[in-house]
Coordinates of C-alpha atoms in Angstrom, one line a residue:
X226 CA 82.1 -35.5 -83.7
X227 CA 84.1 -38.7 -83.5
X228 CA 87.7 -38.9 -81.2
X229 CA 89.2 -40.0 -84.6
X230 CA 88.1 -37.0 -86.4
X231 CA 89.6 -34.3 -83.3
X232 CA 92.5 -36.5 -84.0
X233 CA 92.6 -36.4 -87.8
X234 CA 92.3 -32.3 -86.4
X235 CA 95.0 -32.3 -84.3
X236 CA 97.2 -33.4 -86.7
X237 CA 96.8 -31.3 -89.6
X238 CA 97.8 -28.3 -86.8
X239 CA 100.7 -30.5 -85.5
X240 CA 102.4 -31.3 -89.1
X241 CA 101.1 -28.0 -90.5
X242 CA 99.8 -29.8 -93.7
X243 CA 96.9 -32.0 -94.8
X244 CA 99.2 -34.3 -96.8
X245 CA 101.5 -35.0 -94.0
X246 CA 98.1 -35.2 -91.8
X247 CA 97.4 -38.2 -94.1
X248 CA 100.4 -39.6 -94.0
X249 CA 100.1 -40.1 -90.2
X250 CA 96.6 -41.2 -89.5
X251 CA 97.0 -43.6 -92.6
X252 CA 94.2 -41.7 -94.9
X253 CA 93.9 -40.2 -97.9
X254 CA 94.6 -36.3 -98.3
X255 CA 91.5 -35.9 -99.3
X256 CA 89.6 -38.1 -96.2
X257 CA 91.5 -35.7 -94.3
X258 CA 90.1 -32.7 -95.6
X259 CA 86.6 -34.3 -95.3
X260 CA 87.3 -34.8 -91.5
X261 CA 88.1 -30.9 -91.1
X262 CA 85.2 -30.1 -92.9
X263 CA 82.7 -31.9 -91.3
X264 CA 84.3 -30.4 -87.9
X265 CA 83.6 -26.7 -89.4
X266 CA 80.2 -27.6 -90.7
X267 CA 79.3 -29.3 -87.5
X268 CA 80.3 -26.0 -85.0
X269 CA 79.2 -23.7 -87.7
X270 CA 82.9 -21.8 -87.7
X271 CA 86.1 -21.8 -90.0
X272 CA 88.9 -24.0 -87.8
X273 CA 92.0 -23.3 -90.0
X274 CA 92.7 -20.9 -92.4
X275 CA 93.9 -22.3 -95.6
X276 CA 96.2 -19.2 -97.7
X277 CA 99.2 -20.1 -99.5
X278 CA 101.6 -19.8 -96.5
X279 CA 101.6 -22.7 -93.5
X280 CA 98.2 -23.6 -92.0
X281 CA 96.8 -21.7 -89.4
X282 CA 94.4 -22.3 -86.7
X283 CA 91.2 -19.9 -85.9
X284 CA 90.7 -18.2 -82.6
X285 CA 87.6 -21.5 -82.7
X286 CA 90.4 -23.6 -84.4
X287 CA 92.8 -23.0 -81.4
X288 CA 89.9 -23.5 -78.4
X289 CA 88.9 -27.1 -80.0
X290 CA 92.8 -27.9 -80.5
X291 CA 93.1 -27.2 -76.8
X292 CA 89.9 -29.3 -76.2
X293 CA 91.4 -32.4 -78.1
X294 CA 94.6 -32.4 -76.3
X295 CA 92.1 -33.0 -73.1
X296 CA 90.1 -35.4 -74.4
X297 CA 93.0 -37.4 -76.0
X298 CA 95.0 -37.1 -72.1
X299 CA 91.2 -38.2 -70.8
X300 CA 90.6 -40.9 -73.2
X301 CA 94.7 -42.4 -72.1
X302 CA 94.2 -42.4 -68.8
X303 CA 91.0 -44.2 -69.1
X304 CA 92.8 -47.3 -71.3
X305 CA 95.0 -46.9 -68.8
X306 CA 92.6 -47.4 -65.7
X307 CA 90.4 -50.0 -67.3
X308 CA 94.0 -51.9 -68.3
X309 CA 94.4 -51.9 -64.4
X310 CA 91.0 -53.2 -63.7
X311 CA 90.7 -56.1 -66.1
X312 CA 94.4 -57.6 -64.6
X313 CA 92.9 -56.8 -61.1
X314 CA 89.9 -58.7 -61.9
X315 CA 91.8 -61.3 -63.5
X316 CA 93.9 -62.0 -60.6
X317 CA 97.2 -60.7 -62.2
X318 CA 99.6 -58.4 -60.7
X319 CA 102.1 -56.4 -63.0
X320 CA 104.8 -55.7 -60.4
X321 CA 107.8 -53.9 -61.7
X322 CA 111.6 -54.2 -59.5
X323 CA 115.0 -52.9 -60.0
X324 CA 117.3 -56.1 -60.5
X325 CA 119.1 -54.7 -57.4
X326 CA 116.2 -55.2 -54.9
X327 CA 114.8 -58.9 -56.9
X328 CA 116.6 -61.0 -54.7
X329 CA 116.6 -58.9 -51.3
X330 CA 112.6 -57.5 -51.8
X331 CA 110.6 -59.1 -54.0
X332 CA 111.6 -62.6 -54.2
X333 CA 110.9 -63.3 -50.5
X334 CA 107.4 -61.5 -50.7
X335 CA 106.3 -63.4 -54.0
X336 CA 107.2 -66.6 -52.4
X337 CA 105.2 -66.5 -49.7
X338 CA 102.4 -65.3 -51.1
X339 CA 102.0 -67.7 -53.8
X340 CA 101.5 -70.7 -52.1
X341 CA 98.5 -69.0 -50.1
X342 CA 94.7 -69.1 -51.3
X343 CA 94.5 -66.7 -53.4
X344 CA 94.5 -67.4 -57.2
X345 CA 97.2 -64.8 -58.6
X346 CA 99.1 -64.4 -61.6
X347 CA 102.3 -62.5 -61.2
X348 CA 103.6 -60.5 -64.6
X349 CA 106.9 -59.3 -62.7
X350 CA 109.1 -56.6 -65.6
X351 CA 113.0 -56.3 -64.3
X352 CA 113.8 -52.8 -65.3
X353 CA 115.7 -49.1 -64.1
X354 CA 114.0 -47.1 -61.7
X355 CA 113.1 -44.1 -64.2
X356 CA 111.4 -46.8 -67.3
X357 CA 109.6 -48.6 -63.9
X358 CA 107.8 -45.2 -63.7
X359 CA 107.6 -44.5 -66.8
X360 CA 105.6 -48.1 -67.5
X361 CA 103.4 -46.8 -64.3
X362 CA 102.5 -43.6 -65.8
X363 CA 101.8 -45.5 -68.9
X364 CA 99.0 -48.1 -67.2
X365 CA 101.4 -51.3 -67.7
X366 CA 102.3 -51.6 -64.3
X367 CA 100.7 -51.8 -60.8
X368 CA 103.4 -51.5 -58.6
X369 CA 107.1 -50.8 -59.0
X370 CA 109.9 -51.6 -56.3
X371 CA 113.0 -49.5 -57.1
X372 CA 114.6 -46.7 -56.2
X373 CA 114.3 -42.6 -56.7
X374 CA 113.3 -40.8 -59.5
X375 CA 114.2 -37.7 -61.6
X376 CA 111.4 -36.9 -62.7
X377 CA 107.7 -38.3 -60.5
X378 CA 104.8 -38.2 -62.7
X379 CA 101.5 -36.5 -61.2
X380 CA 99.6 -39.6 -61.5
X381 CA 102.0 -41.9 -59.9
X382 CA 102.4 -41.9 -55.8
X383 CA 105.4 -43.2 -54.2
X384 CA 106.4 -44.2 -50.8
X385 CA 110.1 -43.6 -49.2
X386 CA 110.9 -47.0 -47.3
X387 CA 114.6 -46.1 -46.2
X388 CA 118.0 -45.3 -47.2
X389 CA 119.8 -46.7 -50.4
X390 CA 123.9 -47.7 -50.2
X391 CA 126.2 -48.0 -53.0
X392 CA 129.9 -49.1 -53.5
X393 CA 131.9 -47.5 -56.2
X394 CA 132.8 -50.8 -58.1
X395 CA 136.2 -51.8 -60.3
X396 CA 137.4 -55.1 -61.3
X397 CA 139.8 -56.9 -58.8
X398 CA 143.2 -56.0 -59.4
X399 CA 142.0 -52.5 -60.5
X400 CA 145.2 -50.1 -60.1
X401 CA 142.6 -48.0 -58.0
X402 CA 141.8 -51.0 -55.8
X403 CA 144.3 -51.2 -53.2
X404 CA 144.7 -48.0 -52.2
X405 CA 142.0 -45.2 -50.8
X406 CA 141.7 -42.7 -54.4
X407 CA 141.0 -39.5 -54.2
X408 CA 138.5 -37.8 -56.2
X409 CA 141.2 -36.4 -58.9
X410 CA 142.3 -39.6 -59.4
X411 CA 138.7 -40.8 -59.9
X412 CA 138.3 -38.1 -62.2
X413 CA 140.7 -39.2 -64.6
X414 CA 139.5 -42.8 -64.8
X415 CA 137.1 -44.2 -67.4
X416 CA 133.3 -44.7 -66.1
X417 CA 130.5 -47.2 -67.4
X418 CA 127.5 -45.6 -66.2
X419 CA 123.7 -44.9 -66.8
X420 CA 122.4 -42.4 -69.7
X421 CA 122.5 -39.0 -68.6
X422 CA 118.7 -38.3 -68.5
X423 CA 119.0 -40.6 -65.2
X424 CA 119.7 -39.0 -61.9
X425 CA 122.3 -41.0 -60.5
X426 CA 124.6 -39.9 -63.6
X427 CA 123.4 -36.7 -62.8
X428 CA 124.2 -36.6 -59.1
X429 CA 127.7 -38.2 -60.0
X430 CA 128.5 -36.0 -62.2
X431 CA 127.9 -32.7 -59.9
X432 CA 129.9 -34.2 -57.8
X433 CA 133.3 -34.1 -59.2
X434 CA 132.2 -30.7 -61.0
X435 CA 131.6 -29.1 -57.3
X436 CA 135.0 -30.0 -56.5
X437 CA 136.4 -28.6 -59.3
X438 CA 137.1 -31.7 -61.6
X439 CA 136.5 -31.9 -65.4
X440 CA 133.5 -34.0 -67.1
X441 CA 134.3 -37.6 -66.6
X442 CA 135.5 -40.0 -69.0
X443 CA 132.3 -42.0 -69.4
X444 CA 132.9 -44.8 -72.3
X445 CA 130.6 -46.6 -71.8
X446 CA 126.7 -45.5 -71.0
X447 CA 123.5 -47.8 -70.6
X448 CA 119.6 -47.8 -70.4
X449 CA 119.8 -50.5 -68.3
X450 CA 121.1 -51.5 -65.0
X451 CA 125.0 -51.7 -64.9
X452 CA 124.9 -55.4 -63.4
X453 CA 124.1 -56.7 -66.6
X454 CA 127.3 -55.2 -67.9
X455 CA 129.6 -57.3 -65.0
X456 CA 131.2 -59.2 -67.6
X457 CA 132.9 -55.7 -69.2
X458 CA 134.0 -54.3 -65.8
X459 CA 135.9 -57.6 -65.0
X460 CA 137.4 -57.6 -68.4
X461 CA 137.9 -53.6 -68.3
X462 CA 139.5 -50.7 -66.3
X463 CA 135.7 -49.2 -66.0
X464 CA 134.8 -47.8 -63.1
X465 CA 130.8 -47.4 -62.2
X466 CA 128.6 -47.6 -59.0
X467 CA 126.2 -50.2 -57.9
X468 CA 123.3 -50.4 -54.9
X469 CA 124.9 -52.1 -52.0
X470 CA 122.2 -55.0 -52.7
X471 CA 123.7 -55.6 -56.0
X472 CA 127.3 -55.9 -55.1
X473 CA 127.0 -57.7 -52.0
X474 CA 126.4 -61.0 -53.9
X475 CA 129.4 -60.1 -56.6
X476 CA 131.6 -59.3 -53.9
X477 CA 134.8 -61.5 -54.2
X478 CA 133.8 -62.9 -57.5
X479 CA 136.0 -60.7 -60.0
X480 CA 134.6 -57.1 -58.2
X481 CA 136.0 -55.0 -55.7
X482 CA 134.8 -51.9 -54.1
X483 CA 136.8 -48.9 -53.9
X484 CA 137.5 -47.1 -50.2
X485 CA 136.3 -44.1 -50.3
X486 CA 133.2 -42.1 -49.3
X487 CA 130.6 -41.3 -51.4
X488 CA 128.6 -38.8 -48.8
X489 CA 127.5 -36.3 -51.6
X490 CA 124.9 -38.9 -53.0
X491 CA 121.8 -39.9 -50.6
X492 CA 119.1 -41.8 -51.8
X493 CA 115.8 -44.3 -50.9
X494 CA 114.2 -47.2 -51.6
X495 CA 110.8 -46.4 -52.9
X496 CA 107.5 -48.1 -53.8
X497 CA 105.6 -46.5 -56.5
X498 CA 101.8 -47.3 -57.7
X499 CA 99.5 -44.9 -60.0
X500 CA 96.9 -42.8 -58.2
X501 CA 94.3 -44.8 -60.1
X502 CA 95.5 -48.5 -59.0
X503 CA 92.6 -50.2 -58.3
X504 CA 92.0 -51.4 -55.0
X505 CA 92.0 -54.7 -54.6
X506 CA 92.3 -56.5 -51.7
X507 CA 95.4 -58.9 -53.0
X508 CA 97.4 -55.9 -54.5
X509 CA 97.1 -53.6 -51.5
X510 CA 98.5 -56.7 -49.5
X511 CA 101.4 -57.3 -51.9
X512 CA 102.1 -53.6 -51.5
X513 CA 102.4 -53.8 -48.0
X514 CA 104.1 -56.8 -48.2
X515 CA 106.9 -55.2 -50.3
X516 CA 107.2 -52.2 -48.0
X517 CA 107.5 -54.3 -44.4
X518 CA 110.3 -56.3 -46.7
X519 CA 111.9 -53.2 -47.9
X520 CA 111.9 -51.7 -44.5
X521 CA 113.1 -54.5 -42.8
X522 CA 116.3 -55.1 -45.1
X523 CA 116.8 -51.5 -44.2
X524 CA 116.6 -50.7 -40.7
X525 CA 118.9 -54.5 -40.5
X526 CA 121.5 -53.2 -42.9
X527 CA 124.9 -52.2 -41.6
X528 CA 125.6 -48.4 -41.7
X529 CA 127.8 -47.6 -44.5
X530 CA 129.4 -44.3 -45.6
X531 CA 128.3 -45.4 -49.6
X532 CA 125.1 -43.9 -50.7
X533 CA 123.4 -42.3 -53.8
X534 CA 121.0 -39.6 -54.2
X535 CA 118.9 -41.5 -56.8
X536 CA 119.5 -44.4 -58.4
X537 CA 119.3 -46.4 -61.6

């Protein structure tokens, strides 16, 4: 028995025919049909029952599909760990941030640490919070700078450094600018902001719908962070919301942020790393390095009434 062949296995079940089998492990129908009989002939038991409906799995059929699915998750998270421990060895650190917390976080910790002695290699990804997780969970990243999560994978462990701000953001000159709005009158604007399956457009959203307001305008959404979309909020009537460490450096230059609280979103900055990150000496000082940064900017921030639950 091969991990090849228990996949060849798994997906006859999961297309529910050996020609589509074939057509997704690039083989022949017939190398397909070998595979599942060489399975049966090995554990001496029918696997799938082959009538002239859909394919169906054995009582023995169903037990081994169960048992592939393990192994496959096993045999992942073993890429996955070894991927970790040849960059470790290597002296490379794949360190993933929120372009929010670049400048404030980890610009100031990578500086100082690479003119010390050790030999490292930074591989640094500029990404949202929830694909930063998602490339943990996935073995492509080490470390990940950013800010709360939907969704937290079992295998990756994070740790809450301190409160997150934000400013609801419109161009200068916005008709919503130079006043304080009210909710209903933010309700009937037009939004740019983050695809719904992140949490911040979640947490927005309940918002206005707790107070009674219909689903927002939103014209324009993105998979990305909403600073890269600047340029279309000065030129536009948009509205969105940024982290405080993102506007600050905007602020005058085109942007203005609207007066009014935000107190129904809360949210943290947050390191993340897999369970399985290997332990090296140099990446468990970058961590801590990123954490005493993080904490710092916090606990010296000014108190502000903006804030977010989770963020992009």
């Amino acid at each position: 028995m091969r991990l090849e062949d228990l996949d060849v296995f798994r997906a006859v079940h999961e297309t529910g025919s050996f020609q589509r089998a074939a057509l997704r492990c690039g083989l022949s129908q017939s190398a397909v049909t070998k595979v599942v009989r060489k399975l049966e002939d090995e554990f001496g038991v029918q696997l799938i029952e082959r009538g002239a409906g859909a394919l169906a799995l054995t009582p023995a059929g169903r037990t081994l599909y169960l048992r592939a699915m393990e192994l496959s998750a096993l045999t992942t998270a073993t890429r996955r760990d070894m991927a970790g421990e040849v960059a470790a060895m290597r002296g490379a650190i794949r360190l993933g941030v929120v372009p929010a917390l670049l400048a404030s976080v980890a610009a100031p910790v990578l500086a100082d640490m690479l003119p010390g002695p050790h030999s490292v290699q930074l591989l640094v990804s500029v990404k949202h919070s929830a694909e930063l997780v998602r490339m943990l969970e996935e073995g492509k990243l080490d470390l990940a700078v950013c800010f709360g999560v939907q969704y937290l994978p079992p295998d990756v462990v994070r740790t809450r450094i301190g409160p997150q701000c934000y400013r609801l953001v419109a161009r200068a000159g916005h008709p919503l600018a130079s006043g304080a709005p009210n909710l209903e009158q933010l309700s009937k604007s037009r939004w740019l902001l983050p695809t719904s399956d992140v949490t911040l457009r979640t947490e927005i959203e309940r918002m206005f719908a707790e107070a009674g307001f219909r689903e927002l305008d939103v014209r324009v959404e993105t998979d990305t962070s909403a600073t890269l979309l600047i340029p279309l909020l000065r030129r536009s009537d948009l509205l969105t919301v940024l982290p405080e460490q993102a506007f600050q450096p905007l602020a005058g230059e085109g942007l203005a942020a609207l007066d009014i609280d935000l107190h129904a979103l809360t949210g943290e900055v947050t390191v993340y790393h897999r369970r399985k990150t290997p332990s090296v000496g140099l990446l468990m000082e970058l961590k801590h390095r990123l954490e005493t940064q993080a904490r710092n900017n916090s606990l010296s921030g000014r108190p502000s009434q903006h804030s977010a639950k989770e963020s992009i």
